[in-house]
PDB file of C-alpha atoms and ligand atoms in Angstrom:
ATOM      1  CA  MET A   1     -15.082  20.353  33.542  1.00  0.00           C
ATOM      2  CA  ARG A   2     -16.093  20.670  29.896  1.00  0.00           C
ATOM      3  CA  ARG A   3     -17.074  17.378  28.250  1.00  0.00           C
ATOM      4  CA  ILE A   4     -14.269  17.664  25.711  1.00  0.00           C
ATOM      5  CA  ASP A   5     -11.703  18.214  28.493  1.00  0.00           C
ATOM      6  CA  GLU A   6     -13.117  15.221  30.372  1.00  0.00           C
ATOM      7  CA  ILE A   7     -12.655  13.030  27.308  1.00  0.00           C
ATOM      8  CA  GLU A   8      -9.119  14.328  26.821  1.00  0.00           C
ATOM      9  CA  GLN A   9      -8.292  13.585  30.460  1.00  0.00           C
ATOM     10  CA  LEU A  10      -9.793  10.087  30.236  1.00  0.00           C
ATOM     11  CA  LYS A  11      -7.717   9.430  27.129  1.00  0.00           C
ATOM     12  CA  ASN A  12      -4.493  10.510  28.833  1.00  0.00           C
ATOM     13  CA  GLU A  13      -5.209   8.443  31.933  1.00  0.00           C
ATOM     14  CA  LEU A  14      -6.051   5.424  29.795  1.00  0.00           C
ATOM     15  CA  VAL A  15      -2.887   5.663  27.769  1.00  0.00           C
ATOM     16  CA  SER A  16      -0.587   5.817  30.775  1.00  0.00           C
ATOM     17  CA  THR A  17      -2.355   3.102  32.786  1.00  0.00           C
ATOM     18  CA  VAL A  18      -2.881   0.818  29.872  1.00  0.00           C
ATOM     19  CA  SER A  19       0.643   0.986  28.562  1.00  0.00           C
ATOM     20  CA  HIS A  20       2.001   0.006  31.989  1.00  0.00           C
ATOM     21  CA  GLU A  21      -0.625  -2.690  32.507  1.00  0.00           C
ATOM     22  CA  LEU A  22       0.014  -4.120  29.040  1.00  0.00           C
ATOM     23  CA  LYS A  23       3.778  -4.059  29.268  1.00  0.00           C
ATOM     24  CA  THR A  24       4.170  -5.857  32.595  1.00  0.00           C
ATOM     25  CA  PRO A  25       2.344  -9.091  31.702  1.00  0.00           C
ATOM     26  CA  LEU A  26       3.752  -9.091  28.175  1.00  0.00           C
ATOM     27  CA  ALA A  27       7.296  -8.811  29.538  1.00  0.00           C
ATOM     28  CA  ALA A  28       6.626 -11.756  31.881  1.00  0.00           C
ATOM     29  CA  ILE A  29       5.137 -13.893  29.105  1.00  0.00           C
ATOM     30  CA  LYS A  30       8.100 -13.180  26.879  1.00  0.00           C
ATOM     31  CA  ALA A  31      10.692 -13.812  29.601  1.00  0.00           C
ATOM     32  CA  TYR A  32       9.231 -17.147  30.736  1.00  0.00           C
ATOM     33  CA  THR A  33       8.714 -18.533  27.238  1.00  0.00           C
ATOM     34  CA  ALA A  34      12.201 -17.417  26.151  1.00  0.00           C
ATOM     35  CA  THR A  35      13.782 -18.978  29.254  1.00  0.00           C
ATOM     36  CA  LEU A  36      12.084 -22.306  28.557  1.00  0.00           C
ATOM     37  CA  ARG A  37      13.017 -22.260  24.905  1.00  0.00           C
ATOM     38  CA  GLN A  38      16.651 -21.351  25.486  1.00  0.00           C
ATOM     39  CA  ASN A  39      17.190 -23.760  28.390  1.00  0.00           C
ATOM     40  CA  PRO A  40      15.876 -27.185  27.377  1.00  0.00           C
ATOM     41  CA  GLU A  41      17.275 -28.635  30.616  1.00  0.00           C
ATOM     42  CA  LEU A  42      14.755 -26.518  32.555  1.00  0.00           C
ATOM     43  CA  TYR A  43      11.874 -27.886  30.539  1.00  0.00           C
ATOM     44  CA  ALA A  44      11.167 -31.041  32.547  1.00  0.00           C
ATOM     45  CA  GLU A  45      11.511 -29.408  35.934  1.00  0.00           C
ATOM     46  CA  LYS A  46      10.042 -25.926  35.467  1.00  0.00           C
ATOM     47  CA  ARG A  47       7.548 -26.338  32.665  1.00  0.00           C
ATOM     48  CA  GLU A  48       4.451 -26.510  34.871  1.00  0.00           C
ATOM     49  CA  GLU A  49       5.424 -23.507  36.994  1.00  0.00           C
ATOM     50  CA  TYR A  50       6.395 -21.316  34.047  1.00  0.00           C
ATOM     51  CA  LEU A  51       3.351 -22.186  31.974  1.00  0.00           C
ATOM     52  CA  ARG A  52       1.124 -21.365  34.931  1.00  0.00           C
ATOM     53  CA  ILE A  53       2.736 -17.916  35.154  1.00  0.00           C
ATOM     54  CA  VAL A  54       2.274 -17.398  31.414  1.00  0.00           C
ATOM     55  CA  GLU A  55      -1.378 -18.396  31.707  1.00  0.00           C
ATOM     56  CA  GLU A  56      -1.969 -16.055  34.663  1.00  0.00           C
ATOM     57  CA  GLN A  57      -0.373 -13.155  32.843  1.00  0.00           C
ATOM     58  CA  ALA A  58      -2.450 -13.833  29.723  1.00  0.00           C
ATOM     59  CA  ASP A  59      -5.570 -13.830  31.958  1.00  0.00           C
ATOM     60  CA  ARG A  60      -4.457 -10.495  33.372  1.00  0.00           C
ATOM     61  CA  LEU A  61      -4.228  -9.083  29.853  1.00  0.00           C
ATOM     62  CA  SER A  62      -7.654 -10.281  28.822  1.00  0.00           C
ATOM     63  CA  ARG A  63      -9.177  -8.963  32.042  1.00  0.00           C
ATOM     64  CA  LEU A  64      -7.689  -5.535  31.309  1.00  0.00           C
ATOM     65  CA  ILE A  65      -9.164  -5.544  27.821  1.00  0.00           C
ATOM     66  CA  GLU A  66     -12.588  -6.581  29.165  1.00  0.00           C
ATOM     67  CA  ASP A  67     -12.398  -3.801  31.756  1.00  0.00           C
ATOM     68  CA  LEU A  68     -11.570  -1.243  29.074  1.00  0.00           C
ATOM     69  CA  LEU A  69     -14.556  -2.352  27.005  1.00  0.00           C
ATOM     70  CA  LEU A  70     -16.796  -2.102  30.057  1.00  0.00           C
ATOM     71  CA  VAL A  71     -15.480   1.392  30.822  1.00  0.00           C
ATOM     72  CA  THR A  72     -16.449   2.563  27.343  1.00  0.00           C
ATOM     73  CA  ARG A  73     -19.914   1.161  27.965  1.00  0.00           C
ATOM     74  CA  VAL A  74     -20.106   2.894  31.352  1.00  0.00           C
ATOM     75  CA  GLU A  75     -19.218   6.189  29.684  1.00  0.00           C
ATOM     76  CA  ALA A  76     -21.819   5.575  26.957  1.00  0.00           C
ATOM     77  CA  GLY A  77     -24.497   4.629  29.504  1.00  0.00           C
ATOM     78  CA  GLN A  78     -24.919   1.191  27.890  1.00  0.00           C
ATOM     79  CA  LEU A  79     -24.142  -1.119  30.724  1.00  0.00           C
ATOM     80  CA  LEU A  80     -27.373  -3.119  31.029  1.00  0.00           C
ATOM     81  CA  ARG A  81     -28.724  -5.278  28.229  1.00  0.00           C
ATOM     82  CA  ARG A  82     -31.442  -7.315  29.903  1.00  0.00           C
ATOM     83  CA  ARG A  83     -33.062  -7.731  33.259  1.00  0.00           C
ATOM     84  CA  THR A  84     -34.260 -10.843  35.046  1.00  0.00           C
ATOM     85  CA  THR A  85     -34.506 -12.211  38.571  1.00  0.00           C
ATOM     86  CA  ILE A  86     -32.122 -15.061  39.359  1.00  0.00           C
ATOM     87  CA  PRO A  87     -30.777 -16.878  42.415  1.00  0.00           C
ATOM     88  CA  LEU A  88     -27.697 -15.161  43.846  1.00  0.00           C
ATOM     89  CA  ASP A  89     -26.032 -18.588  44.056  1.00  0.00           C
ATOM     90  CA  ALA A  90     -26.214 -18.972  40.269  1.00  0.00           C
ATOM     91  CA  VAL A  91     -24.540 -15.571  39.814  1.00  0.00           C
ATOM     92  CA  LEU A  92     -21.819 -16.492  42.325  1.00  0.00           C
ATOM     93  CA  ASP A  93     -21.156 -19.838  40.604  1.00  0.00           C
ATOM     94  CA  GLU A  94     -20.565 -18.029  37.323  1.00  0.00           C
ATOM     95  CA  ALA A  95     -18.384 -15.377  38.934  1.00  0.00           C
ATOM     96  CA  LEU A  96     -16.245 -17.998  40.699  1.00  0.00           C
ATOM     97  CA  ALA A  97     -15.847 -20.032  37.508  1.00  0.00           C
ATOM     98  CA  GLU A  98     -14.053 -17.036  35.983  1.00  0.00           C
ATOM     99  CA  ILE A  99     -11.477 -16.708  38.753  1.00  0.00           C
ATOM    100  CA  HIS A 100      -8.451 -18.988  38.963  1.00  0.00           C
ATOM    101  CA  PHE A 101      -7.542 -19.337  42.601  1.00  0.00           C
ATOM    102  CA  ASP A 102      -6.477 -21.838  45.224  1.00  0.00           C
ATOM    103  CA  THR A 103      -9.720 -22.868  46.937  1.00  0.00           C
ATOM    104  CA  LYS A 104      -7.788 -24.364  49.857  1.00  0.00           C
ATOM    105  CA  ARG A 105      -6.040 -21.069  50.632  1.00  0.00           C
ATOM    106  CA  TYR A 106      -9.168 -19.057  49.963  1.00  0.00           C
ATOM    107  CA  PRO A 107     -12.244 -20.982  51.063  1.00  0.00           C
ATOM    108  CA  ILE A 108     -15.419 -19.171  50.022  1.00  0.00           C
ATOM    109  CA  GLU A 109     -17.980 -19.163  52.829  1.00  0.00           C
ATOM    110  CA  ARG A 110     -21.462 -18.602  51.488  1.00  0.00           C
ATOM    111  CA  GLU A 111     -24.483 -17.662  53.555  1.00  0.00           C
ATOM    112  CA  THR A 112     -26.809 -16.836  50.741  1.00  0.00           C
ATOM    113  CA  ALA A 113     -29.895 -18.874  51.667  1.00  0.00           C
ATOM    114  CA  ALA A 114     -32.436 -18.495  48.865  1.00  0.00           C
ATOM    115  CA  ALA A 115     -31.583 -14.870  48.057  1.00  0.00           C
ATOM    116  CA  THR A 116     -32.361 -13.672  44.546  1.00  0.00           C
ATOM    117  CA  VAL A 117     -31.002 -10.690  42.640  1.00  0.00           C
ATOM    118  CA  SER A 118     -32.621  -8.744  39.878  1.00  0.00           C
ATOM    119  CA  GLY A 119     -30.718  -7.326  36.933  1.00  0.00           C
ATOM    120  CA  ASP A 120     -28.515  -8.119  33.955  1.00  0.00           C
ATOM    121  CA  PRO A 121     -26.969 -11.528  34.787  1.00  0.00           C
ATOM    122  CA  ASP A 122     -23.716 -10.792  32.931  1.00  0.00           C
ATOM    123  CA  ARG A 123     -23.153  -7.519  34.755  1.00  0.00           C
ATOM    124  CA  LEU A 124     -24.127  -9.021  38.135  1.00  0.00           C
ATOM    125  CA  ARG A 125     -21.527 -11.730  37.511  1.00  0.00           C
ATOM    126  CA  ASP A 126     -18.908  -9.026  36.717  1.00  0.00           C
ATOM    127  CA  LEU A 127     -19.856  -7.171  39.891  1.00  0.00           C
ATOM    128  CA  PHE A 128     -19.362 -10.129  42.234  1.00  0.00           C
ATOM    129  CA  ARG A 129     -16.338 -11.426  40.334  1.00  0.00           C
ATOM    130  CA  ASN A 130     -14.612  -8.061  40.848  1.00  0.00           C
ATOM    131  CA  LEU A 131     -15.370  -8.004  44.577  1.00  0.00           C
ATOM    132  CA  ILE A 132     -14.290 -11.619  45.156  1.00  0.00           C
ATOM    133  CA  GLU A 133     -11.181 -11.188  43.004  1.00  0.00           C
ATOM    134  CA  ASN A 134     -10.151  -8.161  45.046  1.00  0.00           C
ATOM    135  CA  ALA A 135     -10.848  -9.998  48.308  1.00  0.00           C
ATOM    136  CA  ILE A 136      -8.429 -12.720  47.162  1.00  0.00           C
ATOM    137  CA  LYS A 137      -5.873 -10.358  45.637  1.00  0.00           C
ATOM    138  CA  TYR A 138      -5.624  -8.208  48.760  1.00  0.00           C
ATOM    139  CA  SER A 139      -5.372 -11.173  51.164  1.00  0.00           C
ATOM    140  CA  PRO A 140      -1.807 -12.360  50.521  1.00  0.00           C
ATOM    141  CA  GLU A 141      -1.850 -14.563  53.625  1.00  0.00           C
ATOM    142  CA  GLY A 142      -4.916 -16.439  52.386  1.00  0.00           C
ATOM    143  CA  GLY A 143      -8.021 -16.796  54.508  1.00  0.00           C
ATOM    144  CA  PRO A 144     -11.709 -17.259  54.079  1.00  0.00           C
ATOM    145  CA  ILE A 145     -13.756 -14.932  51.899  1.00  0.00           C
ATOM    146  CA  ALA A 146     -17.334 -14.595  53.112  1.00  0.00           C
ATOM    147  CA  VAL A 147     -20.350 -13.826  50.944  1.00  0.00           C
ATOM    148  CA  ARG A 148     -23.481 -13.180  53.005  1.00  0.00           C
ATOM    149  CA  ALA A 149     -26.872 -12.158  51.716  1.00  0.00           C
ATOM    150  CA  ARG A 150     -30.144 -11.108  53.280  1.00  0.00           C
ATOM    151  CA  GLU A 151     -33.381  -9.888  51.803  1.00  0.00           C
ATOM    152  CA  LYS A 152     -34.945  -6.724  53.226  1.00  0.00           C
ATOM    153  CA  GLU A 153     -38.408  -5.888  51.889  1.00  0.00           C
ATOM    154  CA  ASP A 154     -37.644  -4.926  48.287  1.00  0.00           C
ATOM    155  CA  THR A 155     -33.841  -4.986  48.515  1.00  0.00           C
ATOM    156  CA  THR A 156     -31.235  -7.739  48.432  1.00  0.00           C
ATOM    157  CA  VAL A 157     -28.197  -6.916  50.570  1.00  0.00           C
ATOM    158  CA  VAL A 158     -24.989  -8.797  49.769  1.00  0.00           C
ATOM    159  CA  GLU A 159     -21.760  -8.488  51.756  1.00  0.00           C
ATOM    160  CA  VAL A 160     -18.362  -9.654  50.513  1.00  0.00           C
ATOM    161  CA  SER A 161     -15.709  -9.655  53.219  1.00  0.00           C
ATOM    162  CA  ASP A 162     -12.115 -10.729  53.629  1.00  0.00           C
ATOM    163  CA  SER A 163      -9.470 -10.579  56.351  1.00  0.00           C
ATOM    164  CA  GLY A 164      -6.672  -9.218  54.168  1.00  0.00           C
ATOM    165  CA  ILE A 165      -4.571  -6.047  54.168  1.00  0.00           C
ATOM    166  CA  GLY A 166      -7.584  -3.732  54.426  1.00  0.00           C
ATOM    167  CA  ILE A 167      -7.845  -0.132  53.271  1.00  0.00           C
ATOM    168  CA  SER A 168      -6.570   2.872  55.222  1.00  0.00           C
ATOM    169  CA  GLU A 169      -8.889   5.692  56.247  1.00  0.00           C
ATOM    170  CA  GLY A 170      -7.073   8.013  53.833  1.00  0.00           C
ATOM    171  CA  ASP A 171      -7.669   5.752  50.804  1.00  0.00           C
ATOM    172  CA  LEU A 172     -11.216   4.637  51.586  1.00  0.00           C
ATOM    173  CA  PRO A 173     -13.041   7.678  50.124  1.00  0.00           C
ATOM    174  CA  TYR A 174     -11.288   7.266  46.761  1.00  0.00           C
ATOM    175  CA  ILE A 175     -11.254   3.545  45.970  1.00  0.00           C
ATOM    176  CA  PHE A 176     -14.288   3.713  43.645  1.00  0.00           C
ATOM    177  CA  GLU A 177     -12.680   6.392  41.509  1.00  0.00           C
ATOM    178  CA  ARG A 178     -11.400   5.583  38.054  1.00  0.00           C
ATOM    179  CA  PHE A 179      -7.731   4.442  38.147  1.00  0.00           C
ATOM    180  CA  TYR A 180      -7.387   4.941  41.916  1.00  0.00           C
ATOM    181  CA  ARG A 181      -5.132   2.389  43.594  1.00  0.00           C
ATOM    182  CA  ALA A 182      -3.941   2.499  47.208  1.00  0.00           C
ATOM    183  CA  GLU A 183      -0.185   2.086  47.346  1.00  0.00           C
ATOM    184  CA  SER A 184       1.118  -1.090  48.937  1.00  0.00           C
ATOM    185  CA  GLU A 185       3.586  -3.866  48.237  1.00  0.00           C
ATOM    186  CA  VAL A 186       0.695  -6.247  47.671  1.00  0.00           C
ATOM    187  CA  ALA A 187      -0.891  -3.887  45.139  1.00  0.00           C
ATOM    188  CA  SER A 188       2.283  -3.379  43.132  1.00  0.00           C
ATOM    189  CA  ALA A 189       3.076  -7.098  43.106  1.00  0.00           C
ATOM    190  CA  ALA A 190      -0.438  -8.116  42.040  1.00  0.00           C
ATOM    191  CA  GLY A 191      -0.919  -5.326  39.510  1.00  0.00           C
ATOM    192  CA  GLY A 192      -4.232  -3.879  38.459  1.00  0.00           C
ATOM    193  CA  SER A 193      -5.678  -0.983  36.543  1.00  0.00           C
ATOM    194  CA  GLY A 194      -7.733   0.665  39.271  1.00  0.00           C
ATOM    195  CA  LEU A 195     -10.793   0.239  37.044  1.00  0.00           C
ATOM    196  CA  GLY A 196     -12.428  -2.708  38.840  1.00  0.00           C
ATOM    197  CA  LEU A 197     -14.255  -0.833  41.596  1.00  0.00           C
ATOM    198  CA  TYR A 198     -15.143   2.028  39.257  1.00  0.00           C
ATOM    199  CA  ILE A 199     -16.887  -0.480  36.969  1.00  0.00           C
ATOM    200  CA  THR A 200     -18.373  -2.269  39.970  1.00  0.00           C
ATOM    201  CA  ARG A 201     -19.959   0.916  41.300  1.00  0.00           C
ATOM    202  CA  ALA A 202     -21.231   1.844  37.812  1.00  0.00           C
ATOM    203  CA  ILE A 203     -22.905  -1.583  37.540  1.00  0.00           C
ATOM    204  CA  VAL A 204     -24.525  -1.198  40.973  1.00  0.00           C
ATOM    205  CA  ARG A 205     -25.766   2.309  40.136  1.00  0.00           C
ATOM    206  CA  ALA A 206     -27.137   1.206  36.762  1.00  0.00           C
ATOM    207  CA  HIS A 207     -29.265  -1.275  38.733  1.00  0.00           C
ATOM    208  CA  GLY A 208     -30.493   1.497  41.025  1.00  0.00           C
ATOM    209  CA  GLY A 209     -28.451   0.151  43.957  1.00  0.00           C
ATOM    210  CA  THR A 210     -25.708   1.310  46.318  1.00  0.00           C
ATOM    211  CA  ILE A 211     -22.279   0.014  47.314  1.00  0.00           C
ATOM    212  CA  GLU A 212     -20.224   0.852  50.406  1.00  0.00           C
ATOM    213  CA  ALA A 213     -16.871  -0.227  51.735  1.00  0.00           C
ATOM    214  CA  ARG A 214     -15.859  -0.590  55.382  1.00  0.00           C
ATOM    215  CA  SER A 215     -12.313  -1.333  56.360  1.00  0.00           C
ATOM    216  CA  GLU A 216      -9.337  -0.646  58.573  1.00  0.00           C
ATOM    217  CA  ALA A 217      -5.752  -1.059  57.455  1.00  0.00           C
ATOM    218  CA  GLY A 218      -4.589  -4.562  58.354  1.00  0.00           C
ATOM    219  CA  ARG A 219      -8.037  -5.793  59.335  1.00  0.00           C
ATOM    220  CA  GLY A 220      -9.702  -6.851  56.110  1.00  0.00           C
ATOM    221  CA  ALA A 221     -12.448  -5.177  54.122  1.00  0.00           C
ATOM    222  CA  THR A 222     -16.203  -5.558  53.728  1.00  0.00           C
ATOM    223  CA  PHE A 223     -18.124  -4.397  50.662  1.00  0.00           C
ATOM    224  CA  THR A 224     -21.901  -4.095  51.060  1.00  0.00           C
ATOM    225  CA  VAL A 225     -24.057  -4.055  47.936  1.00  0.00           C
ATOM    226  CA  CYS A 226     -27.773  -3.178  48.110  1.00  0.00           C
ATOM    227  CA  LEU A 227     -29.748  -4.077  44.988  1.00  0.00           C
ATOM    228  CA  PRO A 228     -33.429  -3.266  44.519  1.00  0.00           C
ATOM    229  CA  LYS A 229     -35.390  -6.364  43.554  1.00  0.00           C
ATOM    230  CA  ARG A 230     -37.075  -4.427  40.766  1.00  0.00           C
ATOM    231  CA  ALA A 231     -35.938  -0.996  39.657  1.00  0.00           C
TER     232      ALA A 231
HETATM  233  P1  ADP B 301      -7.204  -2.682  41.218  1.00  0.00           P
HETATM  234  O1  ADP B 301      -7.468  -3.876  42.093  1.00  0.00           O
HETATM  235  O2  ADP B 301      -7.061  -2.987  39.783  1.00  0.00           O
HETATM  236  O3  ADP B 301      -6.101  -1.833  41.742  1.00  0.00           O
HETATM  237  P2  ADP B 301      -9.873  -1.698  41.959  1.00  0.00           P
HETATM  238  O4  ADP B 301     -10.614  -0.557  41.344  1.00  0.00           O
HETATM  239  O5  ADP B 301     -10.527  -3.033  41.919  1.00  0.00           O
HETATM  240  O6  ADP B 301      -8.467  -1.705  41.246  1.00  0.00           O
HETATM  241  O7  ADP B 301      -9.577  -1.310  43.460  1.00  0.00           O
HETATM  242  C1  ADP B 301      -9.056  -0.021  43.769  1.00  0.00           C
HETATM  243  C2  ADP B 301      -8.156  -0.096  44.995  1.00  0.00           C
HETATM  244  O8  ADP B 301      -8.952  -0.370  46.161  1.00  0.00           O
HETATM  245  C3  ADP B 301      -7.120  -1.212  44.938  1.00  0.00           C
HETATM  246  O9  ADP B 301      -5.965  -0.799  44.268  1.00  0.00           O
HETATM  247  C4  ADP B 301      -6.872  -1.476  46.415  1.00  0.00           C
HETATM  248  O10 ADP B 301      -5.950  -0.528  46.906  1.00  0.00           O
HETATM  249  C5  ADP B 301      -8.215  -1.185  47.070  1.00  0.00           C
HETATM  250  N1  ADP B 301      -9.004  -2.425  47.334  1.00  0.00           N
HETATM  251  C6  ADP B 301     -10.041  -2.896  46.621  1.00  0.00           C
HETATM  252  N2  ADP B 301     -10.559  -4.015  47.180  1.00  0.00           N
HETATM  253  C7  ADP B 301      -9.822  -4.252  48.290  1.00  0.00           C
HETATM  254  C8  ADP B 301      -9.857  -5.263  49.323  1.00  0.00           C
HETATM  255  N3  ADP B 301     -10.762  -6.259  49.317  1.00  0.00           N
HETATM  256  N4  ADP B 301      -8.932  -5.172  50.320  1.00  0.00           N
HETATM  257  C9  ADP B 301      -8.023  -4.174  50.330  1.00  0.00           C
HETATM  258  N5  ADP B 301      -7.939  -3.194  49.394  1.00  0.00           N
HETATM  259  C10 ADP B 301      -8.829  -3.235  48.389  1.00  0.00           C
END
């Protein structure tokens, strides 16, 4: 495809995805605040629940905007700003601090030993945040999320696995594509732009690494990331 056509196509895809993804949380924020304001009797009883929904929807909006900014940087080849070697645990702590979730429903099992990763710490945080967020989002029944790491010569291998709804054989080859979302009730309820795994794979590639997904519908998913210790 010609570059100009590619840009045109990207623009069209962005406009349709973004307008849907912007409208849904905005409609929820507006509805819940209006309900509280117009029904003072609900205030005492429902305030906490409604404000939590408003907060979650605002988070969803800011995540979308961050993803869009990262996509522009992917397209411009400007994903990495600095490179250092840091403990994987430090990266995971930062990633987890950015996700709001119920740690009782979703215990995070870590077997990371003293593994280190090499790269841009901000992008590595985005990478693992995306994978853990998906693991939670696509496990509506709850359940542990496991993060396991091992070091192999000059590579760090990190696996993120869940026991959620999984990915069907038909969807698996496409999940890293821009805007691709497998259809399911869980996916439509949770929302999403289909940009997360596209960005995730771009981050891994910019570090000279690889990412693979293994899954069966209904049996959870495992994402394996291999990162060279020094590219
Ligand atoms: P989003 O979550 O915004 O839809 P992603 O690019 O992060 O977009 O993921 C693309 C698709 O891959 C999702 O819509 C979902 O169908 C599938 N997917 C990703 N991670 C998982 C997972 N851990 N379990 C099941 N399906 C997943």
